[in-house]
PDB file of C-alpha atoms in Angstrom:
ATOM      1  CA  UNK A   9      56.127  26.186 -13.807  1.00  0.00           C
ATOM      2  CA  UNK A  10      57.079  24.771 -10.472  1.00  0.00           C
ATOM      3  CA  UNK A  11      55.164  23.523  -7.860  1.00  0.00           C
ATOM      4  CA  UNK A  12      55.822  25.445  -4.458  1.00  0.00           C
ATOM      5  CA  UNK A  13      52.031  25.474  -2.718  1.00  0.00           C
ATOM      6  CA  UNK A  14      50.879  22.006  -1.474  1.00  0.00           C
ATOM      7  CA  UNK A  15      48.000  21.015   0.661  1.00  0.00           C
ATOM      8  CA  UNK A  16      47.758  17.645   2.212  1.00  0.00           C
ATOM      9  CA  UNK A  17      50.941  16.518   0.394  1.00  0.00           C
ATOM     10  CA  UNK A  18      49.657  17.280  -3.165  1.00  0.00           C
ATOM     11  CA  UNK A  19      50.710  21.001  -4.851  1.00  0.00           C
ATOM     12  CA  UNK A  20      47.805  23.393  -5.445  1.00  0.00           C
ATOM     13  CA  UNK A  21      46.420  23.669  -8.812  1.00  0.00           C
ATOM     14  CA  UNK A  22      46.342  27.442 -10.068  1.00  0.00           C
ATOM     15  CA  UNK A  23      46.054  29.323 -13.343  1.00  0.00           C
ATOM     16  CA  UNK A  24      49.475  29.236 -13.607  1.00  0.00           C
ATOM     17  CA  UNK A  25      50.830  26.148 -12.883  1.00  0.00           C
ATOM     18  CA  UNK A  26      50.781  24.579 -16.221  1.00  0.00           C
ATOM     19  CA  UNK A  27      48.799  21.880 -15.190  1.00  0.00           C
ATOM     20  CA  UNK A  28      46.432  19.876 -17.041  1.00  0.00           C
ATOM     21  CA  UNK A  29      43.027  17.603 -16.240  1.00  0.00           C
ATOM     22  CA  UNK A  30      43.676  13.707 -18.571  1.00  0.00           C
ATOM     23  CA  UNK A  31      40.214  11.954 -19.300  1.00  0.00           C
ATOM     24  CA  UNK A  32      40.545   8.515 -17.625  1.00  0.00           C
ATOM     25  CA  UNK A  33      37.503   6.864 -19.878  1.00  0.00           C
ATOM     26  CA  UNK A  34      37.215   7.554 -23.558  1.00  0.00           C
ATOM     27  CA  UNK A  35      35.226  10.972 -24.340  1.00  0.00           C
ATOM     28  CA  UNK A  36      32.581   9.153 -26.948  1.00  0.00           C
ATOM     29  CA  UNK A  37      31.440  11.144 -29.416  1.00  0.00           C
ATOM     30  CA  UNK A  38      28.751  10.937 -32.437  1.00  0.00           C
ATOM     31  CA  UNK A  39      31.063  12.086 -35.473  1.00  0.00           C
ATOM     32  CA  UNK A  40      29.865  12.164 -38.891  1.00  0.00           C
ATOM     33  CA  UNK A  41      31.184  10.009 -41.365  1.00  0.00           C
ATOM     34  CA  UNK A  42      29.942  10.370 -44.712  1.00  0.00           C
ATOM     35  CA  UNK A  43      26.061   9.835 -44.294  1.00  0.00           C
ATOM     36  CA  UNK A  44      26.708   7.473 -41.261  1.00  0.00           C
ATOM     37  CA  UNK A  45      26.538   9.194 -37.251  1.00  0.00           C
ATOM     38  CA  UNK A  46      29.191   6.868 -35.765  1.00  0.00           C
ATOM     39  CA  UNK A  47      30.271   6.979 -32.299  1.00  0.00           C
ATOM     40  CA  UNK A  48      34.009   7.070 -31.706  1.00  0.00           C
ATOM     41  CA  UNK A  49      35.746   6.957 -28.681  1.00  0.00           C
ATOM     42  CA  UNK A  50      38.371  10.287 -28.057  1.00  0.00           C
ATOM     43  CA  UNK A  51      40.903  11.656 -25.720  1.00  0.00           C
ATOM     44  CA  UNK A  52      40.043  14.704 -23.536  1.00  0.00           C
ATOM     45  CA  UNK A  53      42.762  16.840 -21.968  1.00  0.00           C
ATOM     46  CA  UNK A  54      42.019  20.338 -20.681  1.00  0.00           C
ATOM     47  CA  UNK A  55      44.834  22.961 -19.138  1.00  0.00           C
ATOM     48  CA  UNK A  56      45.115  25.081 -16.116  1.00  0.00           C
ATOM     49  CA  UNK A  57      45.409  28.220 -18.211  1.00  0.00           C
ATOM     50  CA  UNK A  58      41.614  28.163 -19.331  1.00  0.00           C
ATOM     51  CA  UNK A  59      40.515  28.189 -15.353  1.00  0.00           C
ATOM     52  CA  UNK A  60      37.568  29.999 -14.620  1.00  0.00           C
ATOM     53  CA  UNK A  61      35.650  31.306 -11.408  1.00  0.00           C
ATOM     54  CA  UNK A  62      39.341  31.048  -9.473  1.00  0.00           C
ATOM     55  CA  UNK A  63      39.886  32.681  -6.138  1.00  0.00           C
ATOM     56  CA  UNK A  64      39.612  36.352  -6.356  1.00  0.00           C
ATOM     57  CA  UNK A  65      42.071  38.005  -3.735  1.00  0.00           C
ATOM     58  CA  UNK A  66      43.996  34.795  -2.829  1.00  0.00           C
ATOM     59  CA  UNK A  67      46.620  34.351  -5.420  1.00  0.00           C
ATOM     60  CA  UNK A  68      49.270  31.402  -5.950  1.00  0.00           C
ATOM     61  CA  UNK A  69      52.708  32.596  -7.808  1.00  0.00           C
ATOM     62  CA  UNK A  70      50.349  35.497  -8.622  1.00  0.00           C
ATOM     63  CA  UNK A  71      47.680  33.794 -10.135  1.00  0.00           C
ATOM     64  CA  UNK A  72      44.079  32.767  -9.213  1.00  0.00           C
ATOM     65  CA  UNK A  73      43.849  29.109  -7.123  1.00  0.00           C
ATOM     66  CA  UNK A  74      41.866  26.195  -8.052  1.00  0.00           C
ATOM     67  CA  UNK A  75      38.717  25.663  -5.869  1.00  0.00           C
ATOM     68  CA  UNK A  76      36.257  23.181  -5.833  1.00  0.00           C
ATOM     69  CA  UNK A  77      33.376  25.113  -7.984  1.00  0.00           C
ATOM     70  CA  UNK A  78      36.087  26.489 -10.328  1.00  0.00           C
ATOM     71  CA  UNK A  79      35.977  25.200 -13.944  1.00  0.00           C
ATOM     72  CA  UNK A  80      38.918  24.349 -16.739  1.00  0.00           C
ATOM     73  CA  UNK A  81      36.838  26.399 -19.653  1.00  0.00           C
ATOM     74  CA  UNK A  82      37.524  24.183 -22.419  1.00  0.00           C
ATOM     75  CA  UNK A  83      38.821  20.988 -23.234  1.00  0.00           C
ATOM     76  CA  UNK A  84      40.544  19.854 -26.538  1.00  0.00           C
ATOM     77  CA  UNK A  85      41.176  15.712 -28.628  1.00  0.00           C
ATOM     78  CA  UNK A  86      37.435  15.432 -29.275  1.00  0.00           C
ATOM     79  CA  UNK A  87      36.782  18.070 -32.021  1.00  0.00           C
ATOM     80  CA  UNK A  88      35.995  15.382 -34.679  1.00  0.00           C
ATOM     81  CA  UNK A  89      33.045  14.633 -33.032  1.00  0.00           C
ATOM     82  CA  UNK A  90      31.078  17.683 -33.414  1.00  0.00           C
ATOM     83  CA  UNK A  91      28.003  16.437 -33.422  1.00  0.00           C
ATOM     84  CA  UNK A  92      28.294  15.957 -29.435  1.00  0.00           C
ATOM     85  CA  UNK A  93      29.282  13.732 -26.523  1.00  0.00           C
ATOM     86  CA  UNK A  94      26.667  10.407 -26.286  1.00  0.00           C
ATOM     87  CA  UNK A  95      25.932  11.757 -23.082  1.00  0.00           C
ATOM     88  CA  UNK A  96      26.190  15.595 -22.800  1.00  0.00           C
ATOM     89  CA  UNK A  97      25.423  16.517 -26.008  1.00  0.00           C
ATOM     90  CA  UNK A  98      28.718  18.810 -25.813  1.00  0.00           C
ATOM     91  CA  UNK A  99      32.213  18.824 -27.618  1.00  0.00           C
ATOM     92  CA  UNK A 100      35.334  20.773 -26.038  1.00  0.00           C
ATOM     93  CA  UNK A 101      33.459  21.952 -23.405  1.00  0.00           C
ATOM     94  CA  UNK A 102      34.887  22.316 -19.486  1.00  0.00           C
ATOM     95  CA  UNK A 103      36.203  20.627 -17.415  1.00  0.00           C
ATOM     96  CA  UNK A 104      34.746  20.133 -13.398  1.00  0.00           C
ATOM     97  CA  UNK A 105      36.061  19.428 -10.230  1.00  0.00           C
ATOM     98  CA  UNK A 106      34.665  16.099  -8.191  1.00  0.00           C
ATOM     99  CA  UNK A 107      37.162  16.065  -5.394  1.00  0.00           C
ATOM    100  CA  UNK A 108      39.148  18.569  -3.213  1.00  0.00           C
ATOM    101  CA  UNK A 109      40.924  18.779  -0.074  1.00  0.00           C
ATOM    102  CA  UNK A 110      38.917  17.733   2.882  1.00  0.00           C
ATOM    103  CA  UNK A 111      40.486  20.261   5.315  1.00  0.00           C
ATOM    104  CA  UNK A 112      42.272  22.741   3.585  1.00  0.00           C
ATOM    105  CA  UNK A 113      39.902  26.080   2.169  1.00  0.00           C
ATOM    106  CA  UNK A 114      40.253  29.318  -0.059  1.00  0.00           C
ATOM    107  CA  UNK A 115      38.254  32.236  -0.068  1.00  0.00           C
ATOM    108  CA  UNK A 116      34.730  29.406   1.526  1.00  0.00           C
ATOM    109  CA  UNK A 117      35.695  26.540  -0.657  1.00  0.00           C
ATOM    110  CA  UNK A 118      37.937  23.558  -0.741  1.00  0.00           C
ATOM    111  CA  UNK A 119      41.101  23.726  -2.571  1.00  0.00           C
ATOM    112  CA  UNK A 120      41.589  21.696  -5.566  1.00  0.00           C
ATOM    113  CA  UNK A 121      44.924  19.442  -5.685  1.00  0.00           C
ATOM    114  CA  UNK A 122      46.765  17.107  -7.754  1.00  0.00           C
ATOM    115  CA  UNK A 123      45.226  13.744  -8.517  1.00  0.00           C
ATOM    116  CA  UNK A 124      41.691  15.437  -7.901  1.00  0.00           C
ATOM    117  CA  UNK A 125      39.016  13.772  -9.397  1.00  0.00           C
ATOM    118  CA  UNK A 126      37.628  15.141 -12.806  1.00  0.00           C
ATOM    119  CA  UNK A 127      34.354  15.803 -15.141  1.00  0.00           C
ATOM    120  CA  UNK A 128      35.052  16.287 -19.026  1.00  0.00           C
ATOM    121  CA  UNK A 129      33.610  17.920 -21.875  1.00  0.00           C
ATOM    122  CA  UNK A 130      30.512  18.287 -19.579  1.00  0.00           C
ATOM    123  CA  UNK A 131      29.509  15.140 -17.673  1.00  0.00           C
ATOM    124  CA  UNK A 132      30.465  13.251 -20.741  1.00  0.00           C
ATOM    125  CA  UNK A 133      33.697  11.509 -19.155  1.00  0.00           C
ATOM    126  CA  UNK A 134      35.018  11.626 -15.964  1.00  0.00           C
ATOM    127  CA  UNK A 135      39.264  12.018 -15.546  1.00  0.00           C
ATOM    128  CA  UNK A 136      41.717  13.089 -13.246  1.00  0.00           C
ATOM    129  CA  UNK A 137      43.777  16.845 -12.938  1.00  0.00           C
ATOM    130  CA  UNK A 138      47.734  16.157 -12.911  1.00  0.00           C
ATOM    131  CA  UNK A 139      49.806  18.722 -10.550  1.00  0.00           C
ATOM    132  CA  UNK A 140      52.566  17.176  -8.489  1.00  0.00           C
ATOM    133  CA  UNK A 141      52.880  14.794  -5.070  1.00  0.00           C
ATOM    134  CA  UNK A 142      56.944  16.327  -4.942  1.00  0.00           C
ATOM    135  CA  UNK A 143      57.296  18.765  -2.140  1.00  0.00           C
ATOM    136  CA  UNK A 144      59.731  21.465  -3.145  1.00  0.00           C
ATOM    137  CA  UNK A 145      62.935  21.524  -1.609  1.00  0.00           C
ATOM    138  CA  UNK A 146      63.955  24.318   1.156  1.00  0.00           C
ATOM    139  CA  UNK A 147      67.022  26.006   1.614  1.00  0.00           C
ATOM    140  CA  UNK A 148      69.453  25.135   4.467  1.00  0.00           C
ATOM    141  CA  UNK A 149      70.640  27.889   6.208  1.00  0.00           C
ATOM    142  CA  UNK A 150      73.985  26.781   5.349  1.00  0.00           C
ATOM    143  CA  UNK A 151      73.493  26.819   1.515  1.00  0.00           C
ATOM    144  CA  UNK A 152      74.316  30.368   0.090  1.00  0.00           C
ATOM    145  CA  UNK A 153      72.383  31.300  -3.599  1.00  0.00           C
ATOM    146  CA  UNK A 154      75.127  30.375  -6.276  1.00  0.00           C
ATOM    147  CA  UNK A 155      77.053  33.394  -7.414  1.00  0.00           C
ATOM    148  CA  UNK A 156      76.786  33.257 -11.219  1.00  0.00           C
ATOM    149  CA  UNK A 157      74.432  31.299 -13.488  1.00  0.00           C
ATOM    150  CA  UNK A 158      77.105  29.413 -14.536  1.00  0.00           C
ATOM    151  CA  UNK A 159      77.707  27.604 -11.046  1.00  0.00           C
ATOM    152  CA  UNK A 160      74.202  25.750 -10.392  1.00  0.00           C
ATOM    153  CA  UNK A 161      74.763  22.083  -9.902  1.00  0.00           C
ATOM    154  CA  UNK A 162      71.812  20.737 -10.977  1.00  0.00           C
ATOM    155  CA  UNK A 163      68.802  17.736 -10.643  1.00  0.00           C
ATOM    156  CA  UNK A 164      65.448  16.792 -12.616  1.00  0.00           C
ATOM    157  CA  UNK A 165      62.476  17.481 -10.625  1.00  0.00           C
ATOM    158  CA  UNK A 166      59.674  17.421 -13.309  1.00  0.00           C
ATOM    159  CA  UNK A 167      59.895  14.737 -15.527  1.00  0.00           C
ATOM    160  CA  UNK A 168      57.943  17.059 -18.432  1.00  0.00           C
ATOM    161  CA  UNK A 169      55.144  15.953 -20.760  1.00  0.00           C
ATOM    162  CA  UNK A 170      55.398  13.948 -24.203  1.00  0.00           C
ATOM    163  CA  UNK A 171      55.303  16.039 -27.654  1.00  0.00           C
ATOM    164  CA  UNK A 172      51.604  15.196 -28.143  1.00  0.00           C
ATOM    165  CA  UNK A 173      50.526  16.119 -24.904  1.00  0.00           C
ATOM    166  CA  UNK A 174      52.903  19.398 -25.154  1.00  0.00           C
ATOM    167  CA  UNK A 175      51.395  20.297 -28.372  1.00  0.00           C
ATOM    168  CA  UNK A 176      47.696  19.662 -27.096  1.00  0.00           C
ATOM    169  CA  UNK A 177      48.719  22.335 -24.398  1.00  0.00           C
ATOM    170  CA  UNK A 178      49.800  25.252 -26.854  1.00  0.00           C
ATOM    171  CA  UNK A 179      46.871  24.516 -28.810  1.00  0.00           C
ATOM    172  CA  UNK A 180      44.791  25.317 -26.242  1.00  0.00           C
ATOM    173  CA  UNK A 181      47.182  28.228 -24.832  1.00  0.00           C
ATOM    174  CA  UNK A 182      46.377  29.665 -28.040  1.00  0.00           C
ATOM    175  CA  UNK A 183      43.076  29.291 -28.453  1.00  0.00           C
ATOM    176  CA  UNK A 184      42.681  31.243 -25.008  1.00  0.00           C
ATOM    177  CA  UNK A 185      44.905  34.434 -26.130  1.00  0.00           C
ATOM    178  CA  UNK A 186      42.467  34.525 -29.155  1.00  0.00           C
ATOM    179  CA  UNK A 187      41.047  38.105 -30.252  1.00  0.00           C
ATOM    180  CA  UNK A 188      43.373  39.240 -27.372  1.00  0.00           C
ATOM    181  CA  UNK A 189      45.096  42.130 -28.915  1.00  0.00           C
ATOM    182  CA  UNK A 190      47.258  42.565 -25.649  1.00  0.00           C
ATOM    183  CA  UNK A 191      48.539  39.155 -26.201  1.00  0.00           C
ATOM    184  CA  UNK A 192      49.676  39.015 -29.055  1.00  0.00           C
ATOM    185  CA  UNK A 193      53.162  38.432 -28.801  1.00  0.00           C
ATOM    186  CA  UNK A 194      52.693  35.789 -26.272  1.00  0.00           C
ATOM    187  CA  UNK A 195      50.179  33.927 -28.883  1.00  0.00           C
ATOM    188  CA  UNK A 196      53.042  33.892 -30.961  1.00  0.00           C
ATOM    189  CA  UNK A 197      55.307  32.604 -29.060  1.00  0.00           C
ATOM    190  CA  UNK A 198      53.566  29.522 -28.262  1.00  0.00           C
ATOM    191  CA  UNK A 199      52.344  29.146 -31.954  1.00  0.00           C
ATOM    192  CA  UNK A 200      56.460  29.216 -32.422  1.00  0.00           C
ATOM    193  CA  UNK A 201      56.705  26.620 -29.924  1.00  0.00           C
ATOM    194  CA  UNK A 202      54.309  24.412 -31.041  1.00  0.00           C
ATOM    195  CA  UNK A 203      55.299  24.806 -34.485  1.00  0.00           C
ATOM    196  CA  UNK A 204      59.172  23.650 -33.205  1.00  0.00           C
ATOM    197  CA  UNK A 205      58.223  20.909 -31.286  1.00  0.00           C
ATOM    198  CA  UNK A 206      56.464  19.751 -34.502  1.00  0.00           C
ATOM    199  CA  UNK A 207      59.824  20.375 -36.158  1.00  0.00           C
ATOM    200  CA  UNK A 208      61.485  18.351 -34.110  1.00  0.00           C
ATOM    201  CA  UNK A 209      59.727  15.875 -33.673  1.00  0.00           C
ATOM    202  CA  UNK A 210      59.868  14.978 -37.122  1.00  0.00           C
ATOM    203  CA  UNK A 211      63.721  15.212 -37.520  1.00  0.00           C
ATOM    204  CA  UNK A 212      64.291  13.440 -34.345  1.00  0.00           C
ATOM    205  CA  UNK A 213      63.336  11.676 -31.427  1.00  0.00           C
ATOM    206  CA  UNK A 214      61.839  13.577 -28.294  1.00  0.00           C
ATOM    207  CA  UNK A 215      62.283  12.411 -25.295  1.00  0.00           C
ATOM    208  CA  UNK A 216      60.059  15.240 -22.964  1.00  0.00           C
ATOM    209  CA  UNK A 217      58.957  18.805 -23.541  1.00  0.00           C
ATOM    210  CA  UNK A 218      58.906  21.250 -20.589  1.00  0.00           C
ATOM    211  CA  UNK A 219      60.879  19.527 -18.109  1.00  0.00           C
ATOM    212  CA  UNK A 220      62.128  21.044 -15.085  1.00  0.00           C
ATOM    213  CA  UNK A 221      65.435  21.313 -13.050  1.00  0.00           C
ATOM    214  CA  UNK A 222      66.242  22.921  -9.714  1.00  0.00           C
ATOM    215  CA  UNK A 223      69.965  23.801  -8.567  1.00  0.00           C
ATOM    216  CA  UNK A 224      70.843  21.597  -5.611  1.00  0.00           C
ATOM    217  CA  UNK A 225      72.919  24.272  -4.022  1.00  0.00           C
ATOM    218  CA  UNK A 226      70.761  27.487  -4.309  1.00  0.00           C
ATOM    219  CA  UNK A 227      67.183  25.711  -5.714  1.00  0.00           C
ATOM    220  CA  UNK A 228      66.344  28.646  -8.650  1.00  0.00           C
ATOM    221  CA  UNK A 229      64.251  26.522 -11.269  1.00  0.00           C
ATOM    222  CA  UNK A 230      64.962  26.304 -15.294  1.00  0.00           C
ATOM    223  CA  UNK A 231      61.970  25.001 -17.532  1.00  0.00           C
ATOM    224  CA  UNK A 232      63.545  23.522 -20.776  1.00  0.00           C
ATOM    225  CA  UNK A 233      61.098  23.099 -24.030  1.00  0.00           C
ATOM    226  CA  UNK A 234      62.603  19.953 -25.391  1.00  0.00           C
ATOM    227  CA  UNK A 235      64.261  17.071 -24.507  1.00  0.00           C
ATOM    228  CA  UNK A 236      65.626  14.610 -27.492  1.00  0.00           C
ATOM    229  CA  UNK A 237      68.843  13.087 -29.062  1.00  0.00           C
ATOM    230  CA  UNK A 238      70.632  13.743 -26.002  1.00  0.00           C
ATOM    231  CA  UNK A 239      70.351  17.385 -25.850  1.00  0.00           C
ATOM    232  CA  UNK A 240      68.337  19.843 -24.538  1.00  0.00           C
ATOM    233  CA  UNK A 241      66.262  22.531 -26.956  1.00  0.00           C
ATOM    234  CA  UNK A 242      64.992  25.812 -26.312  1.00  0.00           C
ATOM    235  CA  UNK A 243      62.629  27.710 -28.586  1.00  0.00           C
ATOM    236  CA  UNK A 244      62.192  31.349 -29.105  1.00  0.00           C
ATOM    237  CA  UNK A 245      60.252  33.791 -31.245  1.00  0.00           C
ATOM    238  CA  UNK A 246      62.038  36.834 -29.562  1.00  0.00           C
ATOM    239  CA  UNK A 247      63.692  39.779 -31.811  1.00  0.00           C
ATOM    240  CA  UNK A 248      67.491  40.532 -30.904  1.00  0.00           C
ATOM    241  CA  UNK A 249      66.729  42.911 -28.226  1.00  0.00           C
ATOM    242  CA  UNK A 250      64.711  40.164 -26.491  1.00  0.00           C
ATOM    243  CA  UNK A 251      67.192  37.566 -26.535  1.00  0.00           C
ATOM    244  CA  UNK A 252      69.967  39.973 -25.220  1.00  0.00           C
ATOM    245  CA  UNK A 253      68.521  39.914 -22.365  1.00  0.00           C
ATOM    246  CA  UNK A 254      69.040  36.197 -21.690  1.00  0.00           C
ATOM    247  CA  UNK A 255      72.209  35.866 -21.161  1.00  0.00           C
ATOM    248  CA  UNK A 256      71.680  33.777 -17.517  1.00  0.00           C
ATOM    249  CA  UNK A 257      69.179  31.344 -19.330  1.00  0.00           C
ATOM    250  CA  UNK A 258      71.395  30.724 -21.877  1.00  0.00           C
ATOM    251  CA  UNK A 259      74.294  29.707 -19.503  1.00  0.00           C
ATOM    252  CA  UNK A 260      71.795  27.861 -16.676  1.00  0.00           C
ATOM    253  CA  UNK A 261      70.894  25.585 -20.251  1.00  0.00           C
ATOM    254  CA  UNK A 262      74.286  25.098 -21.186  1.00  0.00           C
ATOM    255  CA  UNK A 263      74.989  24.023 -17.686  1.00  0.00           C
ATOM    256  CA  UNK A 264      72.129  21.335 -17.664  1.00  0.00           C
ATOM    257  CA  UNK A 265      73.637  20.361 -21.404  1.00  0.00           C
ATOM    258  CA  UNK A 266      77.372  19.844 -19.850  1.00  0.00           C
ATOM    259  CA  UNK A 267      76.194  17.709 -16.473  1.00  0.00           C
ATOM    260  CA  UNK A 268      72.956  16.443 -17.712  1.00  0.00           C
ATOM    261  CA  UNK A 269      73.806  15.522 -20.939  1.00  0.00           C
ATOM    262  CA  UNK A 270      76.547  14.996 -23.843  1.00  0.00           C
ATOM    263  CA  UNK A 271      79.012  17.457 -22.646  1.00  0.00           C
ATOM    264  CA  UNK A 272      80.073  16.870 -26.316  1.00  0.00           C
ATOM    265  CA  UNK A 273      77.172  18.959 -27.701  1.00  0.00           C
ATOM    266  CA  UNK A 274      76.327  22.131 -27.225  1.00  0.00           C
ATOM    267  CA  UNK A 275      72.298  22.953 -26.457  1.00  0.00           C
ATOM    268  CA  UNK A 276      70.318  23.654 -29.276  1.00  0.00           C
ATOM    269  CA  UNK A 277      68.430  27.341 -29.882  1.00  0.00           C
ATOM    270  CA  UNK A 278      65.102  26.891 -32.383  1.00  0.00           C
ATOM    271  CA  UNK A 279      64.721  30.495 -33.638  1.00  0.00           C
ATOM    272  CA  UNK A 280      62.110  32.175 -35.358  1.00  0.00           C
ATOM    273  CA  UNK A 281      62.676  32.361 -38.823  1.00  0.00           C
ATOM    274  CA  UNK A 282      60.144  35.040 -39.867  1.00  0.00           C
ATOM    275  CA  UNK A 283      61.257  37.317 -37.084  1.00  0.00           C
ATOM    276  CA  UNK A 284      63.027  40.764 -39.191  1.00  0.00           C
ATOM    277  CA  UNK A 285      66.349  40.553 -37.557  1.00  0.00           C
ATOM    278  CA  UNK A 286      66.799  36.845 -37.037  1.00  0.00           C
ATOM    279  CA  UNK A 287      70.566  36.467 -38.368  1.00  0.00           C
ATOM    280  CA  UNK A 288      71.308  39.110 -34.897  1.00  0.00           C
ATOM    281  CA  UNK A 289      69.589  36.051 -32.789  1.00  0.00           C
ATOM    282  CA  UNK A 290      71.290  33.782 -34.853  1.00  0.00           C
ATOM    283  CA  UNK A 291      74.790  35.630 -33.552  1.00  0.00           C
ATOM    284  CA  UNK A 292      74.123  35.873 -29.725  1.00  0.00           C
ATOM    285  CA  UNK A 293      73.063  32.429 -29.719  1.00  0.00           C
ATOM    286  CA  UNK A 294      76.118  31.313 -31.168  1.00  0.00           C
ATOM    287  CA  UNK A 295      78.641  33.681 -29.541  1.00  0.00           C
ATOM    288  CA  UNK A 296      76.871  32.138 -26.039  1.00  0.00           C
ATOM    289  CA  UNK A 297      77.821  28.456 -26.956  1.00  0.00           C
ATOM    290  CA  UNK A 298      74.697  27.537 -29.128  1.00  0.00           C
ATOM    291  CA  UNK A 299      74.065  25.406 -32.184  1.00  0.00           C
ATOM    292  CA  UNK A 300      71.317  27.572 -33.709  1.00  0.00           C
ATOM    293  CA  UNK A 301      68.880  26.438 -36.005  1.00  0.00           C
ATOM    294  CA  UNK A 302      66.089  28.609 -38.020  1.00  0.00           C
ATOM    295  CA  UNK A 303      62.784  27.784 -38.332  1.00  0.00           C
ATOM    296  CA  UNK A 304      60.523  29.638 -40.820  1.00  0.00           C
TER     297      UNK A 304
END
């Protein structure tokens, strides 16, 4: 998601905002190997999505804001080492806040920003929580919104994450919509996801996953899920009826394909394979300007 809160320069983290706390040190934990305890050095990443004690009435893009006592629930890379941090004792556990603005408060407490300082897995490493420093950009009064989907001219303004890092964050994403019967469809779609970045990633290189662009005329956003072989990717586990409905995605990709890209190629849909009515999905896509390609 974009960034369009900031506070001191730096956007607002939020529930929503996709972001995600990096360990800066190694998480070391004891991990069993054969009879031997050995203690092994592991990444620790941790995503927006899982915060906990957020603001309560104060909400960013709808969502609960960051604040300085608020936590990241769980954290993810050090599972080996179940048998606990060399410090905490802990493995997966949250993620705390160190730092926060100095000036700028929600609902009594300071508001947590990009490049905020971190505590992983808890106390057992210490890290940093990645938002952006990029101010968004503002409308002119001149500038009118563009009439048709198909007339954006558009610019980067997220550079996106790396497969790994994009994976890490569905992994988690799933783990939160767990035993969530509500959510079920949602689950699935990121499962899809993850399971097509995976895809793609071993037929061919990827550059980025979930990187952003912004029309430079009228400034509406599109997130794209993959980036590689000079093309872009989207991935969907909707039925027909779903995709129907996305007619101006479809064209705002192709757009970003033609100016952005190898005009030459046409954007690439990943569809669900073990969705019923798949070869329907199949059709839109291609009847919209789509290689299509089915993954079950």
């Amino acid at each position: 998601m974009a960034h369009d809160v900031f506070t001191n320069g730096r956007s607002n983290i939020h529930k929503g905002s996709g972001d995600k706390a990096v360990a800066g040190a190694p998480d070391v934990c004891k991990t069993p190997i054969g009879s031997a305890v050995v203690p092994i050095p592991y990444p620790n990443i941790s995503q927006s999505s899982t915060l906990k004690k957020g603001s309560l009435s104060v909400k960013i893009n709808g969502k609960p804001a960051c604040l300085e006592k608020s936590t990241f629930d769980s954290s993810s890379g050090d599972q080996a080492g179940r048998l606990g941090g060399i410090i905490s004792g802990t493995t997966g556990k949250e993620t705390r806040f160190i730092s926060s603005s100095f000036d700028v408060q929600i609902e009594g407490q300071n508001a947590v920003r990009h490049a905020d300082a971190t505590t992983h897995n808890h106390g057992n490493t210490m890290g940093v929580v990645y938002g952006s420093s990029t101010a968004p950009s503002v409308i002119k009064k001149n500038e009118k919104p563009c009439k048709d989907d198909s007339d954006h001219d558009w610019e980067e303004v997220d550079s996106g994450q790396s497969p790994d890092d994009q994976v890490s964050k569905l992994e988690a994403d799933i783990d939160h919509l767990e035993g969530k019967p509500s959510r079920v469809s949602q689950k699935r779609g990121y499962e899809f996801e993850k399971k097509a970045v995976i895809d793609n990633k071993n037929k061919l290189p990827i550059d980025k996953c979930s990187k952003e662009y912004r029309c430079k005329k009228c400034k509406i956003n599109q997130e794209v899920d993959i980036v590689g072989g000079d093309r872009v990717a989207e991935a969907k586990s909707r039925k027909s009826k779903g995709v129907k409905k996305k007619s101006g995605q479809c064209k705002r990709l192709k757009g970003i394909q033609t100016q952005l890209f190898d005009p030459g190629k046409k954007p690439l849909a990943k569809i669900d394979g073990e969705l019923g009515d798949v070869q329907n999905s199949k059709e839109i896509y291609e009847r919209r300007g789509f290689e299509v390609e089915i993954v079950g």
